PDB file of C-alpha atoms in Angstrom:
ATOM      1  CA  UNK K   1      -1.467  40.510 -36.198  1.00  0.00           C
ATOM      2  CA  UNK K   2       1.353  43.019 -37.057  1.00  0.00           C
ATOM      3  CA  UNK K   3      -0.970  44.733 -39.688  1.00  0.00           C
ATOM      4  CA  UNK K   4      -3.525  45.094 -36.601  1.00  0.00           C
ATOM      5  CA  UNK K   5      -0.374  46.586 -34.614  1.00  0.00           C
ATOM      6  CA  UNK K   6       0.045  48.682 -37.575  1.00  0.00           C
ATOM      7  CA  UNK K   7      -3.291  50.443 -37.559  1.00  0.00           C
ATOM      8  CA  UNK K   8      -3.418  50.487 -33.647  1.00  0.00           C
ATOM      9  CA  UNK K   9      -0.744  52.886 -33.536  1.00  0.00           C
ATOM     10  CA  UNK K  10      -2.634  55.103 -36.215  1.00  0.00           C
ATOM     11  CA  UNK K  11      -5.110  55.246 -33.612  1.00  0.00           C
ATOM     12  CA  UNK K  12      -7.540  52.783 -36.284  1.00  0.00           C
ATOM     13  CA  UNK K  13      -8.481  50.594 -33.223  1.00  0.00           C
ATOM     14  CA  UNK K  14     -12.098  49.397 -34.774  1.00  0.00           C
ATOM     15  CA  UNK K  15      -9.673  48.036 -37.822  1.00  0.00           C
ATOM     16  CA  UNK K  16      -7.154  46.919 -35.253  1.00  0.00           C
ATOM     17  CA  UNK K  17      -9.659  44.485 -33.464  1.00  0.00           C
ATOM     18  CA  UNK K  18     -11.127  43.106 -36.904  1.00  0.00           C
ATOM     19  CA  UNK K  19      -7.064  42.096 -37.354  1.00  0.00           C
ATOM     20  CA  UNK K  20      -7.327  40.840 -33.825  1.00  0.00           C
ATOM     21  CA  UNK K  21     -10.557  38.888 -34.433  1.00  0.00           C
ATOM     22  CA  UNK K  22      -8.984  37.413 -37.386  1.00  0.00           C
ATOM     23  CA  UNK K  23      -5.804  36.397 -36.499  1.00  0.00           C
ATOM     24  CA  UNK K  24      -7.468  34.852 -33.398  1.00  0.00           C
ATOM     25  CA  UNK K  25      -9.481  32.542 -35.417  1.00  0.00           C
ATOM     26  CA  UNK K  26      -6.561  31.346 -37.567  1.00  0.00           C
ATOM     27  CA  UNK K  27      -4.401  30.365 -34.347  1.00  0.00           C
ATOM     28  CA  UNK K  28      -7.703  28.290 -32.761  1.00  0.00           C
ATOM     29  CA  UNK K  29      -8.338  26.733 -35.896  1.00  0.00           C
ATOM     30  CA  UNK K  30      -4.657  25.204 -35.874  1.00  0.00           C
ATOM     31  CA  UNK K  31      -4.002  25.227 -39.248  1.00  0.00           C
ATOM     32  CA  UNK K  32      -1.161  26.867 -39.270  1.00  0.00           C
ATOM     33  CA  UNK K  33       0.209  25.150 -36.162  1.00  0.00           C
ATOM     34  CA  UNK K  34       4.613  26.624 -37.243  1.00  0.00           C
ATOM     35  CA  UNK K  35       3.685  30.181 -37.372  1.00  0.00           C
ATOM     36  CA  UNK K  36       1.167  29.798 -34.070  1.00  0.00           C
ATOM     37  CA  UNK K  37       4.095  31.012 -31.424  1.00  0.00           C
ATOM     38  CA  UNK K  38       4.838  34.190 -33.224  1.00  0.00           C
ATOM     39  CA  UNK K  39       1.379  35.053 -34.407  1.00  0.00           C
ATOM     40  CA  UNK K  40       0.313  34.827 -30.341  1.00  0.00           C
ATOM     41  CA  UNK K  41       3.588  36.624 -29.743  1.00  0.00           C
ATOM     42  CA  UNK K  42       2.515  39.569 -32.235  1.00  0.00           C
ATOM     43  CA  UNK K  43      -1.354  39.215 -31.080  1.00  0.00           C
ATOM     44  CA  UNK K  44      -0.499  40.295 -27.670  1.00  0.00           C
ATOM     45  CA  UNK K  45       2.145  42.202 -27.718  1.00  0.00           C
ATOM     46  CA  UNK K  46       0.716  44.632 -30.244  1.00  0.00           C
ATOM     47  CA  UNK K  47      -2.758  44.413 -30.753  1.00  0.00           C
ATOM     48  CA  UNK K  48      -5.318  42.337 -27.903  1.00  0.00           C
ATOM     49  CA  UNK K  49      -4.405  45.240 -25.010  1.00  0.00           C
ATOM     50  CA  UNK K  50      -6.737  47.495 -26.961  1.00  0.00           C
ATOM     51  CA  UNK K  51      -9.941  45.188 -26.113  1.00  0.00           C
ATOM     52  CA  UNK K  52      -9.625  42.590 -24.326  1.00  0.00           C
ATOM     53  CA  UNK K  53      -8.665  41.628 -20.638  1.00  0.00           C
ATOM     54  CA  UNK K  54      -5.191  41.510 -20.146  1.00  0.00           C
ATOM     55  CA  UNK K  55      -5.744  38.107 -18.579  1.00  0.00           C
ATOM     56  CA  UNK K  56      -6.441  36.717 -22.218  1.00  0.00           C
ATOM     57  CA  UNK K  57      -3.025  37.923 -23.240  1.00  0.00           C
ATOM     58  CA  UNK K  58      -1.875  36.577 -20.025  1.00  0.00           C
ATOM     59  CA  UNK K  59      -2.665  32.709 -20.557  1.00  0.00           C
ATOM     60  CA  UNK K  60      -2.188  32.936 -24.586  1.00  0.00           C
ATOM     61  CA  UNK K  61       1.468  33.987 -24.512  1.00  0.00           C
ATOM     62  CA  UNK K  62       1.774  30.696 -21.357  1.00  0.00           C
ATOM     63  CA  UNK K  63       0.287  28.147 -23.552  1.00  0.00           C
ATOM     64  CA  UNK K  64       1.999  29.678 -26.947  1.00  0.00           C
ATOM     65  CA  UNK K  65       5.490  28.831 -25.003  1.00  0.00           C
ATOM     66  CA  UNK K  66       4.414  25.537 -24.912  1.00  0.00           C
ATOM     67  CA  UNK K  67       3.395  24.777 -28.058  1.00  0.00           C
ATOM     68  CA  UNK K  68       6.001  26.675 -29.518  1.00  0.00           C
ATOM     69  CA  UNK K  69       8.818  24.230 -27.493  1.00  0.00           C
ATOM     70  CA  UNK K  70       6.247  21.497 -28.833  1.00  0.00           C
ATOM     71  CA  UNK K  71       6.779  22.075 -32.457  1.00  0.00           C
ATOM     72  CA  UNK K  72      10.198  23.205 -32.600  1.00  0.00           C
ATOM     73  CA  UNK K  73       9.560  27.054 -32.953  1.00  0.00           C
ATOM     74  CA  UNK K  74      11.927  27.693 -29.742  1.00  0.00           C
ATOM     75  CA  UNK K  75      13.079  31.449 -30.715  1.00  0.00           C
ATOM     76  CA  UNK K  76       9.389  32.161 -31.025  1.00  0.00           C
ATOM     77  CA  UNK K  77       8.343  30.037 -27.552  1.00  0.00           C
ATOM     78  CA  UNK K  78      11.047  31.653 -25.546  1.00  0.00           C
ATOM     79  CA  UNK K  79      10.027  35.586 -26.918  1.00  0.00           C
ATOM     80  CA  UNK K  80       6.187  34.278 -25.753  1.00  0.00           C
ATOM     81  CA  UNK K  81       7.566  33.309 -22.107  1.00  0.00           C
ATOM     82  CA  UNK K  82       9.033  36.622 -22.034  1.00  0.00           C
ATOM     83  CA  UNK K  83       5.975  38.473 -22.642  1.00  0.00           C
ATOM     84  CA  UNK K  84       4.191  35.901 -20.428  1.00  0.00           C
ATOM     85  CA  UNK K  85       6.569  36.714 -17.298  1.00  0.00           C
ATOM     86  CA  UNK K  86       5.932  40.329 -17.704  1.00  0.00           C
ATOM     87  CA  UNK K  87       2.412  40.330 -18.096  1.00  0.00           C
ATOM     88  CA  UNK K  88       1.943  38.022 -15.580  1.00  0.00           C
ATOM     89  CA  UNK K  89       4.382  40.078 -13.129  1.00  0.00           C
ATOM     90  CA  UNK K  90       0.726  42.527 -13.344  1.00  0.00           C
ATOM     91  CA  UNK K  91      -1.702  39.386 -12.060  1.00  0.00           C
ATOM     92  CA  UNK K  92      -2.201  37.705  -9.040  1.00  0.00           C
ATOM     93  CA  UNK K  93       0.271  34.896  -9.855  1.00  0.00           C
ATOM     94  CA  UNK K  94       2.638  35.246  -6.931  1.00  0.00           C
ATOM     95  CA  UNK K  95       6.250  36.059  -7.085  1.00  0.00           C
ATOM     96  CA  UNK K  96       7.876  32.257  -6.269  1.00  0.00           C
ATOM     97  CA  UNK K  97       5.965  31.131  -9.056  1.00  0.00           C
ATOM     98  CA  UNK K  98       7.237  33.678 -11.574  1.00  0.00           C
ATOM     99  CA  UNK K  99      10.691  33.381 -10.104  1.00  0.00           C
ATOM    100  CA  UNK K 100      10.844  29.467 -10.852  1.00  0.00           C
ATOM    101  CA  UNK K 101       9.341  30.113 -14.239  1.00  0.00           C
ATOM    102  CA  UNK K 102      11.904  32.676 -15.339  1.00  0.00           C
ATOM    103  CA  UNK K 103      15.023  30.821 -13.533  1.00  0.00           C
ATOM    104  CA  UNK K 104      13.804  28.456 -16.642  1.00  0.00           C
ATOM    105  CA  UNK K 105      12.823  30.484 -19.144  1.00  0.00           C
ATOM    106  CA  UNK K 106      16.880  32.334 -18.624  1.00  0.00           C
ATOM    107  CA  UNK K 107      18.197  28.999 -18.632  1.00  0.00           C
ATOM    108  CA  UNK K 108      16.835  27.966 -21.942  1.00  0.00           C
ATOM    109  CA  UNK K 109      17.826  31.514 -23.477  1.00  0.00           C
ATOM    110  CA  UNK K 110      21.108  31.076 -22.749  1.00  0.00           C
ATOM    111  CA  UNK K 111      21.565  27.365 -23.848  1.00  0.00           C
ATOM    112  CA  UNK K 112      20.239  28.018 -27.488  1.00  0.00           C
ATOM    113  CA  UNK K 113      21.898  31.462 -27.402  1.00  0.00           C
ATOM    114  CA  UNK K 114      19.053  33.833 -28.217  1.00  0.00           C
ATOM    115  CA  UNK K 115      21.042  36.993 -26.542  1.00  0.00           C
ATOM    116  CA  UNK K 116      18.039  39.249 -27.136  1.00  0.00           C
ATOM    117  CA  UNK K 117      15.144  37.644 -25.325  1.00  0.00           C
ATOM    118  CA  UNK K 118      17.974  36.137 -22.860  1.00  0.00           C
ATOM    119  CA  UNK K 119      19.141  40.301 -21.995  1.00  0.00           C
ATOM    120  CA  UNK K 120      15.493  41.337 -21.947  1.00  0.00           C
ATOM    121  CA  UNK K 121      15.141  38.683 -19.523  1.00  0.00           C
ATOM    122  CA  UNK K 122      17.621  38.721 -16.982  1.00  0.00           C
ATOM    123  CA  UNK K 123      16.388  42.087 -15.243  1.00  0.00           C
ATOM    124  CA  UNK K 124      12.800  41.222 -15.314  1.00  0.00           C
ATOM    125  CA  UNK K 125      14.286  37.991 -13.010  1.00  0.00           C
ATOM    126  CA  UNK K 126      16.370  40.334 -11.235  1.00  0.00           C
ATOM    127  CA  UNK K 127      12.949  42.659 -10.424  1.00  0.00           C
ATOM    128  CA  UNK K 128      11.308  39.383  -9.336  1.00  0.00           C
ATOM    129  CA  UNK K 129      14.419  38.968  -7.029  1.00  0.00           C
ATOM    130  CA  UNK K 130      14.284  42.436  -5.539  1.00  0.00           C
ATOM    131  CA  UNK K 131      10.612  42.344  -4.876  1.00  0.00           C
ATOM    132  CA  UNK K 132      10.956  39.218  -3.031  1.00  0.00           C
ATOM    133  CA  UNK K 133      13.484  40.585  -0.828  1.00  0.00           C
ATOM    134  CA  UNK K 134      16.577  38.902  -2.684  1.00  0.00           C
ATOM    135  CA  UNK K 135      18.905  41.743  -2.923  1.00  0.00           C
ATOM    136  CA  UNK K 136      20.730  44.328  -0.773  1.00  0.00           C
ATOM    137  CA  UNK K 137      19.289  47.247  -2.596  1.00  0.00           C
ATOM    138  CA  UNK K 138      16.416  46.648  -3.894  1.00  0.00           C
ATOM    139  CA  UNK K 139      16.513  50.023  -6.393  1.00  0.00           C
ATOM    140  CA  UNK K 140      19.304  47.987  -7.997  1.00  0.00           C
ATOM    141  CA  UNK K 141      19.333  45.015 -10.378  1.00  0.00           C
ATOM    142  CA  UNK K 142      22.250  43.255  -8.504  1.00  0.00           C
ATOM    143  CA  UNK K 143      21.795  40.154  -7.539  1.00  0.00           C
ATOM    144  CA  UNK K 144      21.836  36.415  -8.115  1.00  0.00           C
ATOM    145  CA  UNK K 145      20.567  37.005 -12.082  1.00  0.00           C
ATOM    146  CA  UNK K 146      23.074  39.778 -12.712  1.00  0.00           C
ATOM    147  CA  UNK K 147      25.159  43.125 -12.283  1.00  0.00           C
ATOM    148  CA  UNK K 148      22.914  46.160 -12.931  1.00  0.00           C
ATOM    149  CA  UNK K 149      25.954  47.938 -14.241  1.00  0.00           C
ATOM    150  CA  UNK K 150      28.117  45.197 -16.104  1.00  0.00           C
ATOM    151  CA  UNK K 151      24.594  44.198 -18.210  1.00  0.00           C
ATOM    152  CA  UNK K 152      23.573  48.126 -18.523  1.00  0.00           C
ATOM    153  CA  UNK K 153      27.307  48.752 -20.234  1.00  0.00           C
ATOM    154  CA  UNK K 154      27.087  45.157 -22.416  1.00  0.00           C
ATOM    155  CA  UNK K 155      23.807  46.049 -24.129  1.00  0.00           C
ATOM    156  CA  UNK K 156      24.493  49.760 -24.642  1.00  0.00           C
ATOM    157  CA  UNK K 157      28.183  48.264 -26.519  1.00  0.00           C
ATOM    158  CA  UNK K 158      26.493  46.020 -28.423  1.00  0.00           C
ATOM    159  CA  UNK K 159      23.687  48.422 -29.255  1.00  0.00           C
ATOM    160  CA  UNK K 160      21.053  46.439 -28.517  1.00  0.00           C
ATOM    161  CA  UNK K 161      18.018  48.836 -28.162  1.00  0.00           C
ATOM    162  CA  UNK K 162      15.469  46.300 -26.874  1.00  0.00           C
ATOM    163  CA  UNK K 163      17.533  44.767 -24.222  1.00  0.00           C
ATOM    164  CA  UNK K 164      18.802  48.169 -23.170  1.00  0.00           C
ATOM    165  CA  UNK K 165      14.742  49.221 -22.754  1.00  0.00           C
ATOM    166  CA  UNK K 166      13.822  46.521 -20.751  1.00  0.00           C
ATOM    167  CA  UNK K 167      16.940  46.903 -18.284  1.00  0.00           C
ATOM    168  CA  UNK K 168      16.001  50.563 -17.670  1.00  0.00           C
ATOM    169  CA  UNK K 169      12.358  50.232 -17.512  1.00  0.00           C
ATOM    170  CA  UNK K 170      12.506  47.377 -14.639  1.00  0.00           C
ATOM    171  CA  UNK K 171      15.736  49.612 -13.141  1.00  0.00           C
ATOM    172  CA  UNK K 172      13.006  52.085 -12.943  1.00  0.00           C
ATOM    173  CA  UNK K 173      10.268  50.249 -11.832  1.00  0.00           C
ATOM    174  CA  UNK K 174      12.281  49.280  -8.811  1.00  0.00           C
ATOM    175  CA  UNK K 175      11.991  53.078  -7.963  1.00  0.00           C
ATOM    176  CA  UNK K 176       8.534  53.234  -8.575  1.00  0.00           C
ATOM    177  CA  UNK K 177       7.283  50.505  -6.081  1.00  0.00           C
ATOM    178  CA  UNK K 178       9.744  51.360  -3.708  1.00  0.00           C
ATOM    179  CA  UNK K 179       8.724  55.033  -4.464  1.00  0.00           C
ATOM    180  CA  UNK K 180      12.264  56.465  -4.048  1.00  0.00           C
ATOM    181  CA  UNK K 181      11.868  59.564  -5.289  1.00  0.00           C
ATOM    182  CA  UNK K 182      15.689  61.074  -5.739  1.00  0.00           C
ATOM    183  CA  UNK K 183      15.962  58.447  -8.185  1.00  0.00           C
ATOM    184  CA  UNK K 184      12.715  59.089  -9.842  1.00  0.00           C
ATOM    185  CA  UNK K 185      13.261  62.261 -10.867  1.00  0.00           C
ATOM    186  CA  UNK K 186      17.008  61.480 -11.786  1.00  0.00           C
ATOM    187  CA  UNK K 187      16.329  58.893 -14.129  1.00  0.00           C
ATOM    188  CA  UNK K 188      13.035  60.066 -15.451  1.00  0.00           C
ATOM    189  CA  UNK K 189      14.362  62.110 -18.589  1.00  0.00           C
ATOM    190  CA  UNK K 190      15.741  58.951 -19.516  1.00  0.00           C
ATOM    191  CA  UNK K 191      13.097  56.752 -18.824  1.00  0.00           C
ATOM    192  CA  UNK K 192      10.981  59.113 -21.329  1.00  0.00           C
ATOM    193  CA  UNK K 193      13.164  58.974 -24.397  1.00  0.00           C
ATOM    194  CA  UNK K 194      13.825  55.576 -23.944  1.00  0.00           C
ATOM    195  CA  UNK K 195      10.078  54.328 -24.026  1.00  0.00           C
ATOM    196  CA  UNK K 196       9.029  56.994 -26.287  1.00  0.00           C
ATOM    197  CA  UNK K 197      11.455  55.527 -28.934  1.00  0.00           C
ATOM    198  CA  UNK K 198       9.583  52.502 -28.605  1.00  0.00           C
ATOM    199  CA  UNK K 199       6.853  50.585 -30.943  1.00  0.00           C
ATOM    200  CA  UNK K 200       3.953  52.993 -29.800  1.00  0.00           C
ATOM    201  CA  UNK K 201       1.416  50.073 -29.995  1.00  0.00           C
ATOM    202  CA  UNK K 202       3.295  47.984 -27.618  1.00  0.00           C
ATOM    203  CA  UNK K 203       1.516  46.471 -24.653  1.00  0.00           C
ATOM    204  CA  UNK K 204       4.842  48.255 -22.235  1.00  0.00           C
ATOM    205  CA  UNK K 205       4.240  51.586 -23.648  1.00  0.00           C
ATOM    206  CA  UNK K 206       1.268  52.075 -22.218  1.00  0.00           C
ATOM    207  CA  UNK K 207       2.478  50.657 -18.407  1.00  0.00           C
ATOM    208  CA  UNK K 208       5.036  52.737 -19.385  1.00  0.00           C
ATOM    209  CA  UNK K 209       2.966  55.909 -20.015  1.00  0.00           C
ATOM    210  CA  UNK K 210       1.149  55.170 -17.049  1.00  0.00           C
ATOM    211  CA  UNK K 211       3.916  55.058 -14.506  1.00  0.00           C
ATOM    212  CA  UNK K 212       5.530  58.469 -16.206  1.00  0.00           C
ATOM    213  CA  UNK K 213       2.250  60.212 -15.147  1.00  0.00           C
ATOM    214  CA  UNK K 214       1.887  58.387 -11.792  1.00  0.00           C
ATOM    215  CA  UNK K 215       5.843  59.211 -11.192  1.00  0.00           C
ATOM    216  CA  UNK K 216       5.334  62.944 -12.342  1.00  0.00           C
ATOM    217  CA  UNK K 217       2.467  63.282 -10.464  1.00  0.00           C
ATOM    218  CA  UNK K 218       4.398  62.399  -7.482  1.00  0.00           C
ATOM    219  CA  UNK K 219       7.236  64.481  -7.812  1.00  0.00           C
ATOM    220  CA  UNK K 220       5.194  67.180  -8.323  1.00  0.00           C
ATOM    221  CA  UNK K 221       3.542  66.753  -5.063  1.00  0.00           C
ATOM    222  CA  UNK K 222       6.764  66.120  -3.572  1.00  0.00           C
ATOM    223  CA  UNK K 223       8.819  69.554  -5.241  1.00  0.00           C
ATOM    224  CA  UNK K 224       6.244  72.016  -6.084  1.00  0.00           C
ATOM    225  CA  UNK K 225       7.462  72.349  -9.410  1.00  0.00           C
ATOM    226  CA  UNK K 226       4.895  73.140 -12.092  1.00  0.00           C
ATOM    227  CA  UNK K 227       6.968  71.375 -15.129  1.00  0.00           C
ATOM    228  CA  UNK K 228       5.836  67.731 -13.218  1.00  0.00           C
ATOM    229  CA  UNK K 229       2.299  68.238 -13.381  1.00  0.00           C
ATOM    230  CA  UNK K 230       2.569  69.613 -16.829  1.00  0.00           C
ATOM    231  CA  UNK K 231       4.148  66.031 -18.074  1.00  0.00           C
ATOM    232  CA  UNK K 232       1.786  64.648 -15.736  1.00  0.00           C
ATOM    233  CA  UNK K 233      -1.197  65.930 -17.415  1.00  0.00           C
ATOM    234  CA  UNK K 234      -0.012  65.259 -20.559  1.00  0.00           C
ATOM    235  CA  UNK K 235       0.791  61.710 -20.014  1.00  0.00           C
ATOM    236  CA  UNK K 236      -2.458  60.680 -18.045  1.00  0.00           C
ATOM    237  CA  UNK K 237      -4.457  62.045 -20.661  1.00  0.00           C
ATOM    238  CA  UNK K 238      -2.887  60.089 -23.470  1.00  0.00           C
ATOM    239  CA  UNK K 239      -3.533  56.791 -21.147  1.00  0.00           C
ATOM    240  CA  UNK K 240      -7.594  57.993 -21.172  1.00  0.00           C
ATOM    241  CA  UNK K 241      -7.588  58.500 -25.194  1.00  0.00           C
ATOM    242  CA  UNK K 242      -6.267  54.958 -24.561  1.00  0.00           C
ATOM    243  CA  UNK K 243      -9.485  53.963 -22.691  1.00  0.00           C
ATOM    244  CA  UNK K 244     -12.024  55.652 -24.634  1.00  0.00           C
TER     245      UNK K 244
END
């Protein structure tokens, strides 16, 4: 599954989906039922977005938290339910639902101490939160699952890059739905390098992509300024080499 990742992100997609293919049969056969978790983890995260429905991901990553719980594999099950609350955040599953399931999923990250996933976490709850209507600003990840600028300051100390890419991309995703744009075009320099640092291959860079064009598009409506539909243009046609 990471080899298909691999060869994704060289743009080898027909080579990517015989990985996908392959690694797919290997989890349904269940013969290798300790490395399952991860292998779904790795499957979706890097490779199945390239060809298949993002519902398949979706219901893979759901059922690979329980199986990894199941078997003992709970780093593993608890990076799936992660990537299951994110992807899911995109479906129709509504908000209360993924708002009990990640008051859970935090819970459990925090009582076997997995800081990463449990960091990574806690502002995709906090997003859930604000688009319910739990917060007093909802362009700010302040709330009952944490302090926008207490967690922002603990990950960039510790230096934890992953956990400091999923705060700002769900700090800015606030600003997208809410379509504030002052803070768009504050924090979109930052938004940039941050996601273009990233595993190209991942699932988020390409949400992430997408949003940069929908954002610049926006702001150049909104200012006039040439230099936003430039990036614009740039970044929607990288999502349609993407689709082709």
């Amino acid at each position: 599954a990471m080899y298909g990742g691999f060869e994704a992100v060289l743009g080898n997609l027909a080579t990517a989906k015989r990985f996908l293919l392959l690694t797919d049969k290997i989890i349904t056969s269940g013969r290798c039922e300790e490395s399952t978790t991860m292998a779904t983890v790795n499957l979706h995260c890097l490779v199945s977005q390239w060809s298949q429905p993002f519902s398949v991901a979706i219901e893979a990553l759901k059922a690979a938290y329980i199986s990894g719980m199941e078997c003992g594999d709970v780093e593993a099950a608890l990076y799936s339910s992660h990537n299951y609350i994110f992807s899911a955040l995109y479906s129709t599953t509504p908000l209360y639902q993924l708002e009990s399931d990640v008051r859970i999923f935090c819970q459990q990250m925090k009582d076997f101490n997995l800081e990463t996933p449990y960091f990574s976490t806690l502002p995709l709850w906090q997003g859930i939160l604000n688009l319910m209507g739990e917060a007093e600003d909802p362009l700010r990840l302040t709330g009952f699952a944490m302090d926008d600028d207490e967690l922002e300051a603990y990950n960039r100390a510790n230096g934890d890059e992953l956990a400091l890419y999923a705060h700002l991309y769900h700090r800015y995703l606030m600003s997208v739905f809410y379509c504030s744009l002052p803070t768009l075009e504050e924090n979109l320099p930052e938004f940039i390098y941050t996601f273009q640092k990233a595993l190209r291959g991942h699932y988020v860079v390409q949400m992430a992509t997408f949003y940069a064009s929908l954002t610049c598009y926006r702001l150049y409506h909104h200012t006039g300024k040439a230099a936003f539909r430039r990036r614009a243009r740039k970044f929607a046609r990288t999502v349609e080499n993407w689709c082709q």
